[in-house]
Amino acid sequence: MADDPGPFARSTAVHRRDGSGDAGRYDSTIVDGWDIGGNANGGYLLAIVARAMAHHLGRPDPVTVTAHYLAPGQPGDARVDVTTVRRGRRFSTARADMVADRTLLSALGTFGDLEPTGPGDVTRVDATPPGLPPPGNCEAMDDREGFPPSFMDRVDLRLHPDDAGFSRGEPSGMPRVRGWFRFPGEEPVDTVGLLCVLDAFPPTVFNAALPVAWVPTIEFTAHVRARPAPGWLRCEFTTRFVTGGFLEEDGVVWDADGRVVAQSRQLALVPRQV
Amino acid sequence: MADDPGPFARSTAVHRRDGSGDAGRYDSTIVDGWDIGGNANGGYLLAIVARAMAHHLGRPDPVTVTAHYLAPGQPGDARVDVTTVRRGRRFSTARADMVADRTLLSALGTFGDLEPTGPGDVTRVDATPPGLPPPGNCEAMDDREGFPPSFMDRVDLRLHPDDAGFSRGEPSGMPRVRGWFRFPGEEPVDTVGLLCVLDAFPPTVFNAALPVAWVPTIEFTAHVRARPAPGWLRCEFTTRFVTGGFLEEDGVVWDADGRVVAQSRQLALVPRQV
């Protein structure tokens, strides 16, 4: 391993400023270039918050973390206030707020130490990884004019060709987005990095041929099941219900060994077309 | 409407004790009889907490609420501490802890006012309600010896016959549970009641023919999409991933008008069979 942990690790670093008892205060920086149209990617912000929570609890892996997004984040300094809710034998729980000029997001998470699956584990999987052409035959989301924003230069994201037409005004008609993910330069994706993966893809609804251009996230929950093996991650995002001014988006991430490593669900607003 | 709001409403009532600024403190009672094997049902506990959050925020509907379960709840007095995180124009966000002899659960939620769907709403549904025989031809989960606990006397729950065999030692082999739900005596299910519905059914994994008898919930997230129409609710719960000592369980609830009214996902522990 090189001394430089990589751009994602550097851009999500936190520094404990002070704290006493159950409360801890961390300094962080929302780094320029992790934004989409000027607002920092939500998964990137949550990764910063999760680093602070993991450090504060002394548990490396966000087994389950929920964020409620309250205000967009712009580049600059941000504080993360973490409060322990419970220290357990196997898991510990904390809440956290990310604060810049105002509170950007509020989070609640349970952290642990995801060890390799043991021989005594009960296992059953009723799903298969999405079929994807090799990364070289998928469509890179780099910084073209229009949709792909600067965040897309920070990640290496390759969309299934069948799901990439929305950027040319040719949505597939299905609210689904499938593709590959890795960080550039082979920076490993740790379990905190998975929080970024789970919010990195274009919205499923862009493929649904609906008059929806913008779907701000209200709430996002991730479950991390395992530490990913090195290599490309295989990702699938789907939406079943666009109703009442809301939609949900469900994500699943599989690692190069074919194991499910994370799931997500988010609730987003569907602005009324009036 | 009668003066008595009904047993569920009475059993989830909260009373503001004091509060100042963003913080409020509520008294509540974990009522005897809402338990499964002595521990109060998790959705029932969350409904109490959501009543306090809704009152504190002045918003009736839990649009999205997450609970991390920290300790089992026994009948008796419990306090709910609510703190406002953000008051918005359309939504407001709070966190809350339910405390008895120790903290039982910690929650984070965004509340609003779910109005009827407007004509300008974009709508698309890629799912259908589960096919169920009429309630009279389904299997009632009442208080027989063995699994069905006293909680099951507080709700009127009818399982699809194909999904009810686990209680006779004949699991279907599929990690799925479908059925009808209503409160006895035609007590209406409000949006807080949906939190109870979403955690009322037997675990999907009981049908999976796996050596798993007990799956404590770590985290539970509900999205409420609409206020349900009066009448039976049609419910479906499924699990795709039993891996690494965890499983997720996804729920969808449809009302008598055929509209999706709520979704849930929970992360539960799968105790190792060693």
XYZ file of C-alpha atoms in Angstrom:
548
model
C 0.000 0.000 0.000
C 1.248 3.471 -0.861
C 1.275 6.228 1.718
C -1.437 8.057 -0.176
C -4.690 6.295 0.643
C -6.253 7.707 -2.546
C -8.458 10.646 -3.513
C -11.699 9.271 -2.045
C -10.087 8.444 1.302
C -8.424 11.876 1.390
C -11.637 13.646 0.394
C -13.619 11.945 3.165
C -11.034 12.316 5.948
C -12.180 13.611 9.318
C -10.216 14.997 12.248
C -11.427 14.769 15.812
C -11.447 18.240 17.263
C -12.833 17.625 20.707
C -15.348 15.603 22.592
C -16.282 14.339 25.995
C -18.402 11.471 27.188
C -20.714 10.307 24.448
C -20.236 13.384 22.241
C -17.500 13.982 19.692
C -16.867 16.807 17.251
C -15.041 16.276 13.972
C -13.656 18.657 11.364
C -14.029 17.794 7.708
C -13.888 19.410 4.311
C -16.420 19.071 1.533
C -13.888 18.897 -1.263
C -14.526 20.764 -4.489
C -15.256 18.468 -7.414
C -17.485 15.921 -5.645
C -20.549 17.866 -6.714
C -23.321 17.535 -9.227
C -24.305 20.924 -10.553
C -22.660 22.653 -7.592
C -24.142 20.476 -4.817
C -22.004 17.765 -3.266
C -23.123 14.201 -3.991
C -25.205 12.867 -1.106
C -23.369 9.560 -0.835
C -20.066 11.431 -0.661
C -21.359 13.599 2.222
C -22.664 10.548 4.043
C -19.265 8.862 3.647
C -17.638 11.779 5.500
C -20.216 11.497 8.270
C -19.763 7.719 8.453
C -15.979 8.146 8.856
C -16.634 10.308 11.904
C -19.185 7.862 13.309
C -16.862 4.890 12.741
C -13.976 6.664 14.456
C -16.121 7.806 17.351
C -17.573 4.338 17.939
C -14.318 2.477 17.271
C -16.117 0.222 14.778
C -14.989 0.282 11.160
C -18.061 -0.819 9.210
C -21.408 0.957 8.714
C -23.684 -2.071 9.025
C -26.733 0.154 8.573
C -26.823 3.911 8.261
C -29.671 6.289 7.453
C -29.355 9.922 6.403
C -32.052 12.562 6.118
C -30.914 15.264 3.708
C -31.800 18.718 4.937
C -29.850 21.193 2.789
C -27.442 20.964 -0.157
C -23.716 20.880 0.643
C -21.250 23.198 -1.033
C -17.458 22.886 -0.971
C -15.871 24.148 2.224
C -15.428 23.293 5.872
C -18.041 21.226 7.650
C -18.369 19.950 11.187
C -19.662 16.517 12.136
C -21.207 16.175 15.595
C -21.459 12.556 16.711
C -23.291 11.243 19.753
C -23.096 7.646 20.943
C -26.527 6.140 21.522
C -25.428 2.692 22.626
C -22.211 0.727 22.890
C -22.869 -2.962 22.466
C -20.784 -6.077 22.477
C -21.044 -6.613 18.737
C -22.553 -3.363 17.400
C -22.582 0.253 18.470
C -25.071 2.939 17.485
C -24.624 6.672 17.058
C -26.368 9.648 15.586
C -24.585 12.434 13.769
C -25.245 15.808 12.179
C -23.167 17.425 9.448
C -23.167 21.178 9.903
C -21.784 23.906 7.638
C -23.665 27.233 7.511
C -26.643 25.096 8.550
C -27.333 21.401 9.173
C -26.838 19.563 5.883
C -27.821 16.085 6.970
C -28.783 14.122 10.036
C -27.791 10.475 10.341
C -28.400 7.441 12.525
C -26.192 4.393 12.192
C -25.186 1.082 13.688
C -21.574 0.100 13.154
C -19.695 -3.141 13.616
C -16.832 -5.234 12.394
C -17.838 -7.227 9.311
C -15.823 -10.365 9.499
C -15.620 -12.956 6.781
C -18.611 -15.239 6.593
C -18.202 -18.226 8.866
C -18.848 -21.855 8.039
C -21.807 -21.902 10.435
C -23.622 -19.098 8.620
C -27.018 -19.720 7.177
C -26.976 -18.413 3.606
C -29.654 -18.085 0.963
C -29.738 -15.680 -1.984
C -32.872 -15.254 -4.091
C -31.363 -12.870 -6.638
C -28.650 -12.819 -9.272
C -26.116 -10.117 -10.118
C -27.225 -7.995 -13.087
C -25.940 -9.175 -16.454
C -23.540 -6.539 -17.774
C -21.285 -6.378 -20.829
C -17.600 -6.019 -19.868
C -16.735 -2.520 -18.569
C -15.010 -1.687 -21.855
C -18.283 -2.281 -23.691
C -20.347 -0.153 -21.315
C -20.817 3.607 -21.485
C -18.473 5.690 -19.366
C -20.138 8.528 -17.493
C -17.424 11.123 -17.858
C -17.687 14.851 -17.934
C -19.496 15.491 -21.153
C -21.572 18.599 -21.561
C -24.980 18.380 -19.948
C -25.787 15.731 -17.383
C -22.492 14.173 -16.370
C -21.126 16.544 -13.744
C -17.775 16.839 -12.095
C -18.620 14.097 -9.572
C -18.486 11.714 -12.514
C -14.772 12.492 -12.955
C -14.098 11.293 -9.405
C -15.531 7.848 -9.987
C -15.220 5.322 -12.793
C -18.775 4.467 -13.664
C -19.818 2.418 -16.715
C -23.489 2.113 -17.563
C -25.128 -0.818 -19.258
C -25.658 0.399 -22.843
C -29.371 -0.412 -22.570
C -29.655 1.965 -19.575
C -27.528 4.856 -20.870
C -29.805 6.268 -23.562
C -31.444 8.849 -21.295
C -28.390 11.089 -21.665
C -29.126 11.282 -25.409
C -32.844 11.813 -24.844
C -33.567 8.130 -25.468
C -34.695 6.653 -22.120
C -35.158 2.894 -22.029
C -38.687 3.252 -20.666
C -37.761 1.139 -17.619
C -36.931 2.827 -14.278
C -33.675 0.905 -13.949
C -29.958 1.705 -14.103
C -27.270 -0.981 -14.142
C -23.538 -0.577 -14.347
C -20.012 -1.030 -13.066
C -18.292 1.087 -10.423
C -14.748 1.535 -9.234
C -12.628 4.391 -7.995
C -9.978 5.642 -10.463
C -6.425 4.456 -9.953
C -7.564 1.236 -8.305
C -8.244 2.944 -4.986
C -9.958 0.244 -2.931
C -13.634 0.637 -2.057
C -13.998 0.080 1.666
C -17.334 -0.283 3.458
C -17.598 3.504 3.845
C -16.858 3.851 0.137
C -19.893 1.659 -0.563
C -22.076 4.501 0.754
C -20.760 6.592 -2.121
C -21.257 3.772 -4.650
C -24.903 3.438 -3.574
C -25.639 7.063 -4.471
C -23.319 7.487 -7.464
C -25.546 6.425 -10.340
C -27.962 8.578 -12.347
C -31.555 8.377 -11.074
C -33.525 5.374 -12.324
C -36.390 7.685 -13.159
C -34.313 9.251 -15.944
C -34.997 6.029 -17.850
C -38.724 5.952 -17.091
C -39.789 8.367 -19.839
C -41.600 10.495 -17.265
C -41.558 14.304 -17.150
C -39.188 14.351 -14.176
C -35.874 16.152 -14.278
C -34.880 16.426 -10.642
C -35.479 14.079 -7.714
C -33.984 15.421 -4.468
C -33.320 12.727 -1.865
C -35.234 13.013 1.394
C -33.912 9.886 3.070
C -31.293 7.281 2.249
C -30.606 4.001 4.050
C -27.724 1.648 3.331
C -27.074 -1.849 4.622
C -23.507 -3.051 4.232
C -23.275 -6.822 4.245
C -19.599 -7.489 3.591
C -16.270 -5.866 2.803
C -15.952 -5.892 -0.981
C -13.262 -7.867 -2.784
C -10.920 -5.776 -4.944
C -12.106 -5.023 -8.471
C -15.175 -3.748 -10.299
C -18.468 -3.585 -8.430
C -21.624 -4.649 -10.237
C -24.563 -2.384 -9.403
C -28.292 -2.317 -10.057
C -30.851 0.349 -9.173
C -34.591 0.001 -9.645
C -37.781 1.883 -8.829
C -41.223 0.338 -8.491
C -43.409 3.118 -7.135
C -43.624 6.670 -8.420
C -46.704 7.779 -6.464
C -48.026 10.695 -4.427
C -45.096 12.945 -5.245
C -42.472 10.432 -4.081
C -40.420 7.598 -5.455
C -38.164 5.006 -3.889
C -34.944 3.793 -5.438
C -33.490 0.440 -4.423
C -29.832 -0.427 -4.972
C -27.848 -3.648 -4.793
C -24.053 -3.873 -5.106
C -22.196 -7.107 -5.845
C -18.426 -7.511 -5.635
C -16.008 -9.217 -8.006
C -16.441 -12.491 -6.111
C -20.188 -12.437 -6.882
C -21.228 -11.671 -3.305
C -23.823 -9.071 -2.392
C -21.954 -6.423 -0.407
C -24.556 -3.681 0.052
C -28.183 -2.705 -0.386
C -29.796 0.711 -0.316
C -33.170 2.347 -0.498
C -33.807 6.016 -0.823
C -36.957 8.105 -0.797
C -36.904 11.025 -3.215
C -39.287 13.809 -4.065
C -40.927 13.935 -7.465
C -41.568 17.639 -8.009
C -45.065 18.276 -9.319
C -45.155 19.201 -12.974
C -47.448 22.211 -12.652
C -66.730 8.674 15.187
C -67.107 7.373 18.728
C -65.304 9.007 21.623
C -63.091 5.960 22.034
C -60.478 6.148 19.294
C -59.867 2.401 19.579
C -57.412 0.093 21.332
C -54.445 0.794 19.051
C -54.852 4.562 19.315
C -55.236 4.287 23.096
C -52.254 1.957 23.406
C -49.995 4.330 21.457
C -51.110 7.574 23.098
C -48.446 10.006 24.299
C -48.665 12.941 26.667
C -46.336 15.906 26.463
C -44.714 16.340 29.835
C -42.414 19.258 29.189
C -40.141 20.729 26.624
C -38.430 23.885 25.537
C -37.028 25.057 22.258
C -36.344 22.122 19.983
C -36.643 19.473 22.711
C -39.803 17.810 23.971
C -40.414 15.052 26.485
C -43.402 12.727 26.281
C -44.858 10.151 28.642
C -46.174 6.908 27.241
C -47.066 3.425 28.349
C -45.991 0.188 26.738
C -49.307 -1.578 27.164
C -49.391 -5.196 28.229
C -50.532 -7.522 25.486
C -48.708 -5.941 22.521
C -45.824 -8.345 23.037
C -44.442 -11.407 21.352
C -43.051 -13.783 23.943
C -42.849 -10.997 26.521
C -41.173 -8.360 24.335
C -43.295 -5.598 22.831
C -43.667 -5.705 19.067
C -41.166 -3.355 17.410
C -43.677 -1.701 15.114
C -45.937 -1.017 18.078
C -43.061 0.678 19.958
C -42.176 2.730 16.896
C -45.801 3.832 16.575
C -45.647 5.289 20.101
C -42.442 7.114 19.229
C -43.922 8.373 15.949
C -46.950 9.780 17.790
C -44.580 11.842 19.934
C -42.568 12.974 16.900
C -45.725 13.915 14.970
C -47.064 15.922 17.908
C -43.763 17.636 18.521
C -43.317 18.605 14.878
C -46.973 19.453 14.300
C -47.043 17.185 11.221
C -49.352 14.164 11.253
C -47.743 11.739 8.838
C -44.446 9.809 9.155
C -43.258 10.176 5.549
C -40.085 8.282 6.390
C -38.975 7.020 9.768
C -36.067 4.810 10.793
C -35.625 3.024 14.109
C -32.560 1.273 15.492
C -33.642 -1.268 18.080
C -31.350 -1.294 21.095
C -33.125 -3.291 23.807
C -36.399 -5.190 24.128
C -39.378 -3.306 25.551
C -41.456 -4.672 28.410
C -44.853 -3.402 29.533
C -44.652 -0.307 31.688
C -43.948 3.401 31.534
C -41.615 4.762 28.893
C -40.398 8.231 28.038
C -39.946 9.568 24.530
C -37.407 12.370 24.082
C -37.871 14.227 20.797
C -35.524 16.808 19.299
C -36.349 18.845 16.231
C -33.586 18.712 13.635
C -35.200 20.934 11.012
C -38.533 22.652 10.457
C -39.227 23.005 6.755
C -42.040 24.424 4.682
C -43.350 21.049 3.618
C -41.515 18.551 5.854
C -39.973 18.593 9.299
C -37.357 16.255 10.711
C -36.767 15.055 14.262
C -34.877 12.431 16.160
C -36.273 10.600 19.141
C -35.258 8.100 21.801
C -37.607 5.819 23.700
C -36.303 5.282 27.222
C -37.518 2.933 29.957
C -34.916 1.421 32.282
C -32.561 2.007 29.328
C -32.849 3.298 25.766
C -35.076 0.885 23.845
C -34.877 2.446 20.426
C -33.485 5.473 18.652
C -35.351 6.970 15.703
C -34.930 9.546 12.967
C -37.911 10.687 10.944
C -39.239 13.214 8.480
C -42.903 14.064 8.866
C -45.361 15.888 6.653
C -48.966 16.146 5.656
C -49.837 13.523 3.055
C -52.526 15.111 0.973
C -54.502 13.337 -1.691
C -52.640 12.839 -4.929
C -53.053 15.824 -7.218
C -53.879 15.807 -10.909
C -50.399 17.091 -11.750
C -48.667 14.137 -10.101
C -46.437 11.924 -12.148
C -47.418 8.318 -11.385
C -45.961 4.998 -12.421
C -46.252 1.655 -10.622
C -44.169 -1.342 -11.681
C -45.724 -3.829 -9.257
C -49.074 -5.407 -8.508
C -50.767 -6.109 -5.193
C -50.270 -9.706 -4.025
C -53.020 -12.083 -5.057
C -54.811 -13.258 -1.905
C -57.889 -15.391 -1.294
C -60.636 -13.472 0.522
C -59.836 -12.919 4.222
C -62.335 -15.599 5.215
C -60.340 -18.143 3.206
C -56.991 -17.139 4.703
C -55.484 -18.395 7.953
C -56.117 -16.255 11.010
C -53.086 -15.765 13.239
C -54.781 -15.946 16.587
C -53.436 -17.000 19.905
C -52.884 -20.663 19.412
C -50.261 -22.444 21.439
C -46.757 -21.989 20.119
C -45.896 -19.203 17.735
C -48.882 -16.889 17.650
C -48.356 -14.645 20.651
C -50.579 -12.190 22.407
C -49.727 -9.434 19.917
C -51.679 -11.497 17.423
C -54.844 -10.960 19.466
C -54.481 -7.197 19.082
C -54.503 -7.292 15.293
C -56.586 -9.146 12.737
C -54.066 -10.818 10.515
C -54.923 -13.400 7.852
C -52.139 -15.237 6.087
C -52.232 -16.549 2.544
C -52.745 -20.308 3.019
C -49.631 -20.968 0.917
C -47.543 -18.924 3.374
C -49.007 -20.174 6.657
C -47.602 -23.699 6.768
C -44.521 -22.781 8.809
C -46.641 -22.746 11.966
C -47.359 -26.456 11.385
C -43.723 -27.186 10.556
C -44.433 -27.049 6.829
C -42.644 -23.966 5.477
C -43.359 -23.071 1.865
C -39.648 -22.986 1.026
C -39.953 -19.371 -0.180
C -38.901 -16.478 2.116
C -42.215 -14.698 1.604
C -45.280 -13.917 3.731
C -48.477 -12.460 2.257
C -51.707 -11.609 3.997
C -54.446 -9.240 5.061
C -54.294 -6.838 7.989
C -56.838 -4.769 9.893
C -57.354 -3.712 13.466
C -60.210 -5.492 15.286
C -63.504 -3.642 15.580
C -62.867 -1.658 12.416
C -60.498 0.731 14.151
C -59.056 2.792 11.298
C -55.381 2.383 10.391
C -53.831 5.832 10.209
C -50.361 6.541 8.876
C -48.826 5.862 12.295
C -50.766 2.593 12.417
C -49.028 1.590 9.181
C -45.757 1.406 11.147
C -47.362 -1.354 13.190
C -48.715 -3.110 10.088
C -45.233 -3.156 8.559
C -43.814 -5.110 11.492
C -46.836 -7.271 12.372
C -46.291 -10.321 10.191
C -44.269 -13.422 11.010
C -40.705 -13.301 9.636
C -40.368 -14.299 5.976
C -37.477 -16.520 6.924
C -39.860 -18.840 8.799
C -40.967 -19.979 5.332
C -37.451 -20.409 3.967
C -36.826 -23.849 5.424
C -33.607 -22.594 7.036
C -32.428 -23.438 10.573
C -33.382 -20.005 11.862
C -35.782 -19.515 14.738
C -35.195 -15.959 15.832
C -34.290 -12.858 13.833
C -33.963 -9.761 16.040
C -34.398 -6.491 14.145
C -31.413 -4.160 14.111
C -32.888 -1.436 11.938
C -36.289 -0.728 10.429
C -37.218 1.969 7.910
C -40.726 2.771 6.738
C -41.872 5.039 3.930
C -45.514 6.064 4.113
C -46.864 7.105 0.733
C -50.527 7.790 1.417
C -53.253 7.666 4.047
C -54.953 4.296 3.664
C -58.591 3.964 2.620
C -60.819 2.167 5.149
C -60.855 -1.627 4.953
C -58.478 -4.534 4.743
C -54.834 -3.876 3.900
C -53.083 -6.220 1.493
C -49.488 -6.920 2.592
C -46.452 -8.675 1.163
C -43.068 -9.318 2.774
C -40.074 -10.803 0.985
C -36.400 -11.507 1.630
C -33.739 -11.839 -1.046
C -30.481 -11.981 0.870
C -29.686 -14.130 3.893
C -25.912 -13.543 4.000
C -23.101 -12.806 6.429
C -25.276 -13.233 9.500
C -27.924 -10.742 8.324
C -31.101 -10.665 6.316
C -33.272 -7.880 4.974
C -37.041 -8.018 4.877
C -38.958 -5.793 2.469
C -42.622 -4.960 2.979
C -45.282 -3.381 0.783
C -48.781 -2.455 1.962
C -51.686 -1.745 -0.402
C -55.025 -0.315 0.665
C -58.556 -1.321 -0.297
C -58.465 1.103 -3.236
C -55.461 -0.744 -4.676
C -52.980 2.026 -3.906
C -49.563 1.419 -2.388
C -49.636 3.143 1.014
C -46.356 2.087 2.600
C -43.044 0.325 2.093
C -40.565 -0.960 4.624
C -37.184 -2.566 4.838
C -35.621 -3.991 7.928
C -32.219 -5.449 8.680
C -32.281 -8.389 11.071
C -29.666 -10.600 12.627
C -29.461 -14.257 11.697
C -27.982 -15.904 14.772
C -25.201 -18.323 13.861
C -26.184 -21.950 14.200
C -23.111 -23.034 16.092
